[in-house]
mmCIF file of C-alpha atoms and ligand atoms in Angstrom:
data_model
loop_
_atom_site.group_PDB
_atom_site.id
_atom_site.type_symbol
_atom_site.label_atom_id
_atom_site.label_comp_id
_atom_site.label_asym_id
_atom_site.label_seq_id
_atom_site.Cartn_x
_atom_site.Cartn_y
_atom_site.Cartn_z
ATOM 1 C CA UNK D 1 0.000 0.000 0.000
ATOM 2 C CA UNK D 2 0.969 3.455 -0.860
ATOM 3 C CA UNK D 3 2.655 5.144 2.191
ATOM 4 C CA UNK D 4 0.036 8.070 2.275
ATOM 5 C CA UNK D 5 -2.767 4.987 2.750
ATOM 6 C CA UNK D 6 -0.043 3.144 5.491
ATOM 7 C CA UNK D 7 -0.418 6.596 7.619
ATOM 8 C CA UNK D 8 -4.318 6.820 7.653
ATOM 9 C CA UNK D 9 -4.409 2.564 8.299
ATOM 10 C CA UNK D 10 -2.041 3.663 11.168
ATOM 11 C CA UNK D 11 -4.387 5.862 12.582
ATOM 12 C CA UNK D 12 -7.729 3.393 12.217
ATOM 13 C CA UNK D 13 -5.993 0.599 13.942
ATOM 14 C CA UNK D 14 -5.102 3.034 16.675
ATOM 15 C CA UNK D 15 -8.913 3.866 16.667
ATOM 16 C CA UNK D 16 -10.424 0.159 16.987
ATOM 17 C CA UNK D 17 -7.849 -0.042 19.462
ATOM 18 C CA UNK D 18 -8.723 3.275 22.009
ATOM 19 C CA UNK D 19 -11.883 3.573 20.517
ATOM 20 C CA UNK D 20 -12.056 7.563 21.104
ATOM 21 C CA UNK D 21 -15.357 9.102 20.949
ATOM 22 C CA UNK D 22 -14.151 12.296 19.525
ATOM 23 C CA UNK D 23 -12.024 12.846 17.129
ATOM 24 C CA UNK D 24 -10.476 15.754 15.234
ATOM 25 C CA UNK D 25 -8.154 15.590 12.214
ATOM 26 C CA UNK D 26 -5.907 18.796 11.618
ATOM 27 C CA UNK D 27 -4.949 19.487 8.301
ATOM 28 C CA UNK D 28 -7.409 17.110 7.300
ATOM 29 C CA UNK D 29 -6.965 18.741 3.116
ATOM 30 C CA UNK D 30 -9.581 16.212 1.336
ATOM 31 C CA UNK D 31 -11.184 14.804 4.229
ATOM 32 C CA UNK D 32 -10.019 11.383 3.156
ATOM 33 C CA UNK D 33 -8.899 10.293 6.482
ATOM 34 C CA UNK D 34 -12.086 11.306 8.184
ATOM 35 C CA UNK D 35 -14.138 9.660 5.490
ATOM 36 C CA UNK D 36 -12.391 6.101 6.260
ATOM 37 C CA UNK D 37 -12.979 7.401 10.252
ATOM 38 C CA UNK D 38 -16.593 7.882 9.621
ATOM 39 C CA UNK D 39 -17.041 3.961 9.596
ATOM 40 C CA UNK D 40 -16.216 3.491 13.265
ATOM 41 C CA UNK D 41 -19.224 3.169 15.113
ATOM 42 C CA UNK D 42 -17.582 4.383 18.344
ATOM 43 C CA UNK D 43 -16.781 7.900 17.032
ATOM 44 C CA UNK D 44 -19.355 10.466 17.755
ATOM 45 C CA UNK D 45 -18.102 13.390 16.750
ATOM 46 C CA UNK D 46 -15.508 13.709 13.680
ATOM 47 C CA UNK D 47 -13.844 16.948 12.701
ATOM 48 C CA UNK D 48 -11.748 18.490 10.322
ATOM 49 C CA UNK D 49 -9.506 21.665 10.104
ATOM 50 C CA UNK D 50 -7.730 23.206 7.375
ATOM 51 C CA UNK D 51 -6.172 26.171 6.728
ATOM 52 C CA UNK D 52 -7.273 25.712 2.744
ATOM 53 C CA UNK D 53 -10.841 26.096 2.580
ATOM 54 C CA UNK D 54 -11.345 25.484 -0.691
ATOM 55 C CA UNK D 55 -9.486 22.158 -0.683
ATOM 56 C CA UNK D 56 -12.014 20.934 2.212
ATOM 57 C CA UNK D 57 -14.868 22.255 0.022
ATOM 58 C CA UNK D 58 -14.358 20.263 -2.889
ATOM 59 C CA UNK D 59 -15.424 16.661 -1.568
ATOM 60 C CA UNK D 60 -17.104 17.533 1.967
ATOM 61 C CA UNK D 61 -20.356 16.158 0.742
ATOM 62 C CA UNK D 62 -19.053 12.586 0.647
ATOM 63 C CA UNK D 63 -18.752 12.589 4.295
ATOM 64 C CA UNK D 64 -22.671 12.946 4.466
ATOM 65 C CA UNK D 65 -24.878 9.787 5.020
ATOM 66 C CA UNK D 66 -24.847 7.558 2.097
ATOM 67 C CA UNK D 67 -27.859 5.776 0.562
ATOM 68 C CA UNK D 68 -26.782 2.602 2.712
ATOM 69 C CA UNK D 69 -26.877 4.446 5.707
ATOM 70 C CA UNK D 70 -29.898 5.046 5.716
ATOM 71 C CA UNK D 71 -31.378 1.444 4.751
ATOM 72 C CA UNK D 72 -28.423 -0.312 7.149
ATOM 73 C CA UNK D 73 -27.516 2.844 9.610
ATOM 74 C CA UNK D 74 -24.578 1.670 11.447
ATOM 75 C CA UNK D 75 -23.908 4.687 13.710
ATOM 76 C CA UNK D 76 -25.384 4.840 17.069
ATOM 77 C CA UNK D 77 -25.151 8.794 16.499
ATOM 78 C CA UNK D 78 -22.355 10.894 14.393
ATOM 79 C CA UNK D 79 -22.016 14.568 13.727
ATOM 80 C CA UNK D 80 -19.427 15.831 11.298
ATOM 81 C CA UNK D 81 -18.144 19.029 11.256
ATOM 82 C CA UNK D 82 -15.463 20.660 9.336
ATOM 83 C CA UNK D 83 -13.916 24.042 9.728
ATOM 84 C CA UNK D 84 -10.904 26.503 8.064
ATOM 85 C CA UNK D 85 -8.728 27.708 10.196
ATOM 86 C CA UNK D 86 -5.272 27.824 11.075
ATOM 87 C CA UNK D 87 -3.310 25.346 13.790
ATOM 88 C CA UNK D 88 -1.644 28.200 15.407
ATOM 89 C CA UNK D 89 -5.291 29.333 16.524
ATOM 90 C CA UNK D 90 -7.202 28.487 19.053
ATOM 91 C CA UNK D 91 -10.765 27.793 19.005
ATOM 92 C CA UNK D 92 -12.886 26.348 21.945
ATOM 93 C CA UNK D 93 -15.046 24.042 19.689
ATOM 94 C CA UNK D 94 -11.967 22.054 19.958
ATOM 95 C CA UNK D 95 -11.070 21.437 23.260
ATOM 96 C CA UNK D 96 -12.194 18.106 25.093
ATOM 97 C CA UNK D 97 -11.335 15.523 22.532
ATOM 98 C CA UNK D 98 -10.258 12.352 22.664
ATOM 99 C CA UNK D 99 -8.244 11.778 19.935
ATOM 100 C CA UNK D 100 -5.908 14.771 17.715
ATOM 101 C CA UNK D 101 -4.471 13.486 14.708
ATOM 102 C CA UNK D 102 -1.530 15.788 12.690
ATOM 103 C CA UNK D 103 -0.870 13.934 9.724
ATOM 104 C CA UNK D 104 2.195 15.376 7.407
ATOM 105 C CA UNK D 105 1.135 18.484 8.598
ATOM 106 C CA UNK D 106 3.911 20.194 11.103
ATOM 107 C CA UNK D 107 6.456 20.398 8.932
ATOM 108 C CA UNK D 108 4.310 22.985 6.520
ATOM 109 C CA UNK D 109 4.151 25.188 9.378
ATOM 110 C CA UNK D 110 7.573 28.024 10.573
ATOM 111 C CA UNK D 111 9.750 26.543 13.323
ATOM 112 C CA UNK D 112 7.895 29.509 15.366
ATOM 113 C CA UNK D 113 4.600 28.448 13.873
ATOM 114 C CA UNK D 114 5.469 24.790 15.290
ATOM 115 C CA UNK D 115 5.919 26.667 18.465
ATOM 116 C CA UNK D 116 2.114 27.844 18.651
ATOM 117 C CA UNK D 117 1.280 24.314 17.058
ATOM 118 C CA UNK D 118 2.387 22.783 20.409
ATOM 119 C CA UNK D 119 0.794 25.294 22.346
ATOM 120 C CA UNK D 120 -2.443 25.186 20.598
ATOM 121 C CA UNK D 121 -3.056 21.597 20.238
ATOM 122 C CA UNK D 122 -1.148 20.329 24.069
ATOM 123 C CA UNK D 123 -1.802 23.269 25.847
ATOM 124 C CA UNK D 124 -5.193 24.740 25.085
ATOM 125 C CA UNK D 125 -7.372 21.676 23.064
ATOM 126 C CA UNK D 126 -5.600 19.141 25.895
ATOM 127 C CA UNK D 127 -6.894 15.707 24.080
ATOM 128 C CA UNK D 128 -6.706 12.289 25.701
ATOM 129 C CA UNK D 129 -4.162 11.576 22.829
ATOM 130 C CA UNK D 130 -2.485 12.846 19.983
ATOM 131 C CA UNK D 131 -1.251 11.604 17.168
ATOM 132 C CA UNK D 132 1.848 13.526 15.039
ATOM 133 C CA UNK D 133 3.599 12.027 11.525
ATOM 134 C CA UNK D 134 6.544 14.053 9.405
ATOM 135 C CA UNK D 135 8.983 12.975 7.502
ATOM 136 C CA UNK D 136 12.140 11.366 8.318
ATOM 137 C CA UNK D 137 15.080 13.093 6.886
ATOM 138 C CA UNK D 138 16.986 10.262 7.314
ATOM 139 C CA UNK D 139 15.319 8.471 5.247
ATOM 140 C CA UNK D 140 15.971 11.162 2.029
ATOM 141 C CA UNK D 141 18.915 9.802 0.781
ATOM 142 C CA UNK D 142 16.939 6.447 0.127
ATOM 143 C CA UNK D 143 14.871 8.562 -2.359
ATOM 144 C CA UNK D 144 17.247 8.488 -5.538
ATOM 145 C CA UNK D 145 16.958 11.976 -7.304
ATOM 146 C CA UNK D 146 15.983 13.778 -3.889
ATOM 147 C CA UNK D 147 17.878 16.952 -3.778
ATOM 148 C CA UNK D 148 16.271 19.154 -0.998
ATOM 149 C CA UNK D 149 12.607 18.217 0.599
ATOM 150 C CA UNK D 150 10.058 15.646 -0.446
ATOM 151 C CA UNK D 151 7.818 18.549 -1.055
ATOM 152 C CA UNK D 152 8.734 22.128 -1.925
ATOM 153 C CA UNK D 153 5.993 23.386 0.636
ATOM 154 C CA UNK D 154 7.653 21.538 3.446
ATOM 155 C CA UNK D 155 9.305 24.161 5.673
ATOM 156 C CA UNK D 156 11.846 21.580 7.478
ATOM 157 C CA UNK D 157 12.297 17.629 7.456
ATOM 158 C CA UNK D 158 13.354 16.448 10.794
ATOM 159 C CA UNK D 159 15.901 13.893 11.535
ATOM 160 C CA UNK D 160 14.060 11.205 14.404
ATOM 161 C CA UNK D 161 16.750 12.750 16.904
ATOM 162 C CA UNK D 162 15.289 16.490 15.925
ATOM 163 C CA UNK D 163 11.667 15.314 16.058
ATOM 164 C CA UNK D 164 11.946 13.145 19.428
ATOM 165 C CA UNK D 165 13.364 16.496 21.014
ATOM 166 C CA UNK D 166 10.251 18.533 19.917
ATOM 167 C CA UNK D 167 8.177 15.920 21.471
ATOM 168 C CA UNK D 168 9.644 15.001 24.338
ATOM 169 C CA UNK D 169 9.583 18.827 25.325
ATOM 170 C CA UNK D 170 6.517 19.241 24.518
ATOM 171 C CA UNK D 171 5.806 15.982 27.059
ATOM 172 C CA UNK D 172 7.502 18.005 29.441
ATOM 173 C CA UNK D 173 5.934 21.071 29.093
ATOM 174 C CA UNK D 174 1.895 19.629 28.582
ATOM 175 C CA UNK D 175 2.174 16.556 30.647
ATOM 176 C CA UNK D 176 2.623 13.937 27.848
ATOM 177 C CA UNK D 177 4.136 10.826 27.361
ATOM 178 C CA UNK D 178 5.482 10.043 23.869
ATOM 179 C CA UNK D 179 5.918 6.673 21.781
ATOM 180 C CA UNK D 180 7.632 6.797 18.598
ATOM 181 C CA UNK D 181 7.138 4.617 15.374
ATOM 182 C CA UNK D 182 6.465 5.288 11.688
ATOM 183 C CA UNK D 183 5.204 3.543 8.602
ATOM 184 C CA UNK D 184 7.241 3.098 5.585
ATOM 185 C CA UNK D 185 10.110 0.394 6.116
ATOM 186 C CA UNK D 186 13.446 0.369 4.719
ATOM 187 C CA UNK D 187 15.437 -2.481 2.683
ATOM 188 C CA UNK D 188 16.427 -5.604 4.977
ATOM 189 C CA UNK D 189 19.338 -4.341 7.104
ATOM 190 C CA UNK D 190 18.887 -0.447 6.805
ATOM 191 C CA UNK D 191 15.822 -0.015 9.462
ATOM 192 C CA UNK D 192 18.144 0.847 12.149
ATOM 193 C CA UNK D 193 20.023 3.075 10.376
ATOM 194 C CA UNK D 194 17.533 5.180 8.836
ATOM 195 C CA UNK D 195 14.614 4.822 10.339
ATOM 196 C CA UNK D 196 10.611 4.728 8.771
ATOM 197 C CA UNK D 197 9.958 7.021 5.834
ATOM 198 C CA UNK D 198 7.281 8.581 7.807
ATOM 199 C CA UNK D 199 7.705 8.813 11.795
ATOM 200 C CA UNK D 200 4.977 9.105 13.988
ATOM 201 C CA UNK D 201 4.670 10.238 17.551
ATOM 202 C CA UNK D 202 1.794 9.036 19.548
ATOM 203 C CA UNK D 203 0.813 11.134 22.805
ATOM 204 C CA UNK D 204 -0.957 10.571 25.460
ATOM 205 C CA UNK D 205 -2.436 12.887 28.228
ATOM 206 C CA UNK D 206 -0.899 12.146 31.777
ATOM 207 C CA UNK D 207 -3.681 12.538 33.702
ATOM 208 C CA UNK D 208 -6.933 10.197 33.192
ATOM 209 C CA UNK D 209 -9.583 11.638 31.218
ATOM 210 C CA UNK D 210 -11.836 12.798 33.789
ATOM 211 C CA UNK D 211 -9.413 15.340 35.291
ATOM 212 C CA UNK D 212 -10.043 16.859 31.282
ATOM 213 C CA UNK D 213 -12.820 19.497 33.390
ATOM 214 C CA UNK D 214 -10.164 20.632 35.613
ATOM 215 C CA UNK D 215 -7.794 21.256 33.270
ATOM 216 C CA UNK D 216 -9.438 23.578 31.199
ATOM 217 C CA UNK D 217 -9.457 26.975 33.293
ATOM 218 C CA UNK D 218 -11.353 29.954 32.644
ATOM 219 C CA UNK D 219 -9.444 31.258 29.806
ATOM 220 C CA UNK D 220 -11.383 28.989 28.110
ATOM 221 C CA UNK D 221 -13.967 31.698 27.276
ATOM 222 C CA UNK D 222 -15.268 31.651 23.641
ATOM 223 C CA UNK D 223 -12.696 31.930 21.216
ATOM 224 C CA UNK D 224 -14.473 31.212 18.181
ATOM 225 C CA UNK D 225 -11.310 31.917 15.135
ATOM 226 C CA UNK D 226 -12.641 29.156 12.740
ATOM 227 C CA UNK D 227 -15.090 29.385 9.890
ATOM 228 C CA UNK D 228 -17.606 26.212 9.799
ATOM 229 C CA UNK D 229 -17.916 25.455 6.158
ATOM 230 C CA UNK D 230 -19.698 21.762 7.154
ATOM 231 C CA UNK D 231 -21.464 20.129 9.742
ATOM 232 C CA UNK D 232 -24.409 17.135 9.522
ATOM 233 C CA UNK D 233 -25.829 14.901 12.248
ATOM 234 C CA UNK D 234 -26.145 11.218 11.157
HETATM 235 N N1 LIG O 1 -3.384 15.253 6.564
HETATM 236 C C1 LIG O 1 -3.644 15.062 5.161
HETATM 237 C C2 LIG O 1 -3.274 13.674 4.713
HETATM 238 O O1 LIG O 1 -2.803 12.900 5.513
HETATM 239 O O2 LIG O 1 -3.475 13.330 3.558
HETATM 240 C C3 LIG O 1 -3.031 16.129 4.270
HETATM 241 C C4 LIG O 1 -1.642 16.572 4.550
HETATM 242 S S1 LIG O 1 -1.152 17.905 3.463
HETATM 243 C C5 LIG O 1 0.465 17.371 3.103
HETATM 244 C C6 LIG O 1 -0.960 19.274 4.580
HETATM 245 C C7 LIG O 1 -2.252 20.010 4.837
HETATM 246 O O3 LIG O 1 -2.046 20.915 5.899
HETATM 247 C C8 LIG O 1 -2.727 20.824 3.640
HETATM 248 O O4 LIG O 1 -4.047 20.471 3.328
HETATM 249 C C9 LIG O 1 -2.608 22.266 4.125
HETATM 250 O O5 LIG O 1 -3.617 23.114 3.586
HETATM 251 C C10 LIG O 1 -2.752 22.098 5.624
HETATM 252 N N2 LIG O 1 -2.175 23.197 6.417
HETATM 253 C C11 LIG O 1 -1.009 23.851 6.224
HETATM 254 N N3 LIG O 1 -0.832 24.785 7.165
HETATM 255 C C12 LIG O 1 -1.906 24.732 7.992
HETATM 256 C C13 LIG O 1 -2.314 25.464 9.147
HETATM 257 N N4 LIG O 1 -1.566 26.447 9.652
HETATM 258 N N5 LIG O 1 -3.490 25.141 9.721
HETATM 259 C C14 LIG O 1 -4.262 24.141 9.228
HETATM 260 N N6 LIG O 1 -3.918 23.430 8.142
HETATM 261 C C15 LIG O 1 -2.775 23.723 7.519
#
């Protein structure tokens, strides 16, 4: 399987796993992560944020019901909602989930925007867990032809040494724990060496989820900076 589809499948087996009720996808683009999402009977809510409107616009619809959900409804109760807006914003619709995933997504943003990332997402939205993939520099020179980033919108590709620092501060600073992994193997005998193509950190909160209420302090008042461009109730 393609490595983009490896990094979603990563994220569904972490779902049938936890089974988090709530469940928000940042820099969601498409929506095709959310769409495979939308399939897990545990998830009750399901939303998406990007910073490109008009890419989350132009195949939203298919996360509405589909005829077979209606003759065969599978979902005890789902609501979908999908908004533009920027990671380095806060907004308080997003606060209180149980599951944050950040797919290829940090290393679009400024080192200083990566900064308010953290801040955002660990600090203010304080999830049960969160999940984080970006590239693996190390794994570059296994691309032949590579000169310079996968992508020419990437703003950095971190080495696993320069990713694990990022999160382990940010477990520090938020009251995380970290375990890192990855999809995308190399040949027979270079894994060590190099690492996965993609490396992932998963996060979890410290404290159990039902200290979530007394975490969240009063700052917590109504900042509403995202535009909802979506929402429908299953
Ligand atoms: N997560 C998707 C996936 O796995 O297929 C898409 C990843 S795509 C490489 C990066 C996405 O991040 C783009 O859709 C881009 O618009 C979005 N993005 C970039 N900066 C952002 C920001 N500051 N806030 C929210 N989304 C942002």
């Amino acid at each position: 399987p393609s490595l983009h589809r490896q990094r979603h499948q990563f994220v569904i087996d972490f779902v049938r796993r936890n089974k988090p009720r709530k469940v928000v996808d940042l820099g969601c683009s498409e929506c095709s992560l959310l769409k495979k999402l939308k399939f897990h009977r545990e998830v009750e809510l399901l939303v998406g944020v990007d910073i490109n409107g008009a890419k989350v616009k132009k195949k939203m619809h298919g996360l509405g019901p589909i005829s077979t959900d209606y003759l065969q409804p599978t979902y005890d109760q789902l609501r979908v909602e999908l908004y533009q807006g920027s990671v380095t914003q806060k907004d308080v619709r997003l606060r209180g989930f149980d599951l944050v995933t950040s797919i290829e997504l940090i290393e679009h943003l400024t080192l200083a925007d990566v900064e308010c990332f953290s801040e955002v997402v660990f600090g203010y939205m304080i999830p049960v867990a969160v999940i984080v993939s970006t590239p693996n520099s190390e794994f570059n020179p296994l691309f032949t032809g590579l000169t310079g980033f996968r992508h020419s919108d990437h703003k950095f590709e971190w080495t696993r040494a320069e990713f694990q620092s990022w999160a382990l501060k940010v477990c520090l600073e938020y009251g995380y724990e970290v375990e890192f992994t990855g999809v995308g193997q190399a040949p027979p005998g270079q894994q060590e060496s190099v690492g996965f193509c993609s490396q992932i950190g998963v996060f979890h909160r410290r404290a159990g989820r039902d200290h979530c209420n007394m975490l969240f302090g009063d700052d917590a008042d109504d900042v509403f900076s995202y535009t909802l461009l979506y929402s429908i109730n299953y």
